[in-house]
Coordinates of C-alpha atoms in Angstrom, one line a residue:
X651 CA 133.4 120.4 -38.9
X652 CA 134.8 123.0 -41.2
X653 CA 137.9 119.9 -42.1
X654 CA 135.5 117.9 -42.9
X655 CA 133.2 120.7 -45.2
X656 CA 136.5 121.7 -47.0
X657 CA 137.5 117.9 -47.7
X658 CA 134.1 117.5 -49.4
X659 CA 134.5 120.8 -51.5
X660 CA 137.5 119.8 -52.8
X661 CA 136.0 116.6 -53.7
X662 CA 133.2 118.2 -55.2
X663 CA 134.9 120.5 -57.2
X664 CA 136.9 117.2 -58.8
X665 CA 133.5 115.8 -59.6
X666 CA 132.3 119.2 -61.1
X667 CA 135.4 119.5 -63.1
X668 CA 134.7 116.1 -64.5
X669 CA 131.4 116.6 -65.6
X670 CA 129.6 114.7 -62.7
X671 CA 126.6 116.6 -60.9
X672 CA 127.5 117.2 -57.5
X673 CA 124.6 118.5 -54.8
X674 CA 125.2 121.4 -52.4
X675 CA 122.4 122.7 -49.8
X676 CA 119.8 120.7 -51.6
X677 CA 120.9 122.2 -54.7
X678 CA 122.1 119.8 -58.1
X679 CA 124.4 121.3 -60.1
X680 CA 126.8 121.1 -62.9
X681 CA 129.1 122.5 -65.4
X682 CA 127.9 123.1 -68.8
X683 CA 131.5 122.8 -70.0
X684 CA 133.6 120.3 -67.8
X685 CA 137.3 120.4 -68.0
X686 CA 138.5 116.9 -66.8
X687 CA 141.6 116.8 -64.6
X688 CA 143.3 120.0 -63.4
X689 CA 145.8 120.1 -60.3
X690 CA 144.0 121.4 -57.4
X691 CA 146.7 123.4 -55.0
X692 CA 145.9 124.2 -51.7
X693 CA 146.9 126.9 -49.3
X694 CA 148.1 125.7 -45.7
X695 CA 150.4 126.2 -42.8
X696 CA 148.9 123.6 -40.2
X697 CA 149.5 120.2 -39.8
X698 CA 146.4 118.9 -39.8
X699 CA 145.6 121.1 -43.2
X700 CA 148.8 120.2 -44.7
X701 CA 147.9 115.8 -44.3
X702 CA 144.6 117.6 -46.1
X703 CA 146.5 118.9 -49.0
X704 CA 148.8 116.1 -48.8
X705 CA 146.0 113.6 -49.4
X706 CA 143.3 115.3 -51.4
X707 CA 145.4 118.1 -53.2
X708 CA 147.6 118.0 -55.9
X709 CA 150.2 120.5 -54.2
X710 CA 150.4 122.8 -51.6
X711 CA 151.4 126.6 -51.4
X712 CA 152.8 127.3 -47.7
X713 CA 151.3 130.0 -46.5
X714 CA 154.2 131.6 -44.6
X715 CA 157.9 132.2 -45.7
X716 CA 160.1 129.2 -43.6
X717 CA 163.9 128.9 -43.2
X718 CA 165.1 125.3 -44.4
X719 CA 164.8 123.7 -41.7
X720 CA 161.4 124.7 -40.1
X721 CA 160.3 123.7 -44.5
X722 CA 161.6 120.6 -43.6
X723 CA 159.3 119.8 -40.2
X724 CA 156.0 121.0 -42.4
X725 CA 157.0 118.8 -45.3
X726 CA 157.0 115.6 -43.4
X727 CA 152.9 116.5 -42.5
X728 CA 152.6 116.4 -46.4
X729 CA 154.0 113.1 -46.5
X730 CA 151.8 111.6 -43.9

């Protein structure tokens, strides 16, 4: 499924950032100059996306402008 792709590219792109080799359509690759750690932020609006950023991601950036209260109600898929 397309969760499931996106779940592995994020891990992947941890890895690369690392300095591990990571495989992609039978292709091995890595960077030449890893970075360690950064904060990966990811873009979402759904629940099921937002558990997704709330477990693999280091932050989220809600897609959508919200009033407090409807902020509130995609918050507590973060947190979940």
């Amino acid at each position: 499924t397309k969760h499931k792709e996106f779940s592995q590219a994020i891990c992947d792109i941890r890895a690369l950032l690392r300095g591990e080799k990571v495989q992609f359509n039978d292709v091995t690759g890595e960077l030449t100059a890893p970075v360690g750690e950064c904060p990966i932020y990811l873009g979402s609006q759904g629940p099921r996306n937002l558990r997704m950023a709330g477990e693999l991601g280091d932050g989220v950036i809600l897609t959508m402008t919200l009033p407090p209260a409807l902020l509130a109600e995609k918050l507590v898929h973060l947190r979940a």
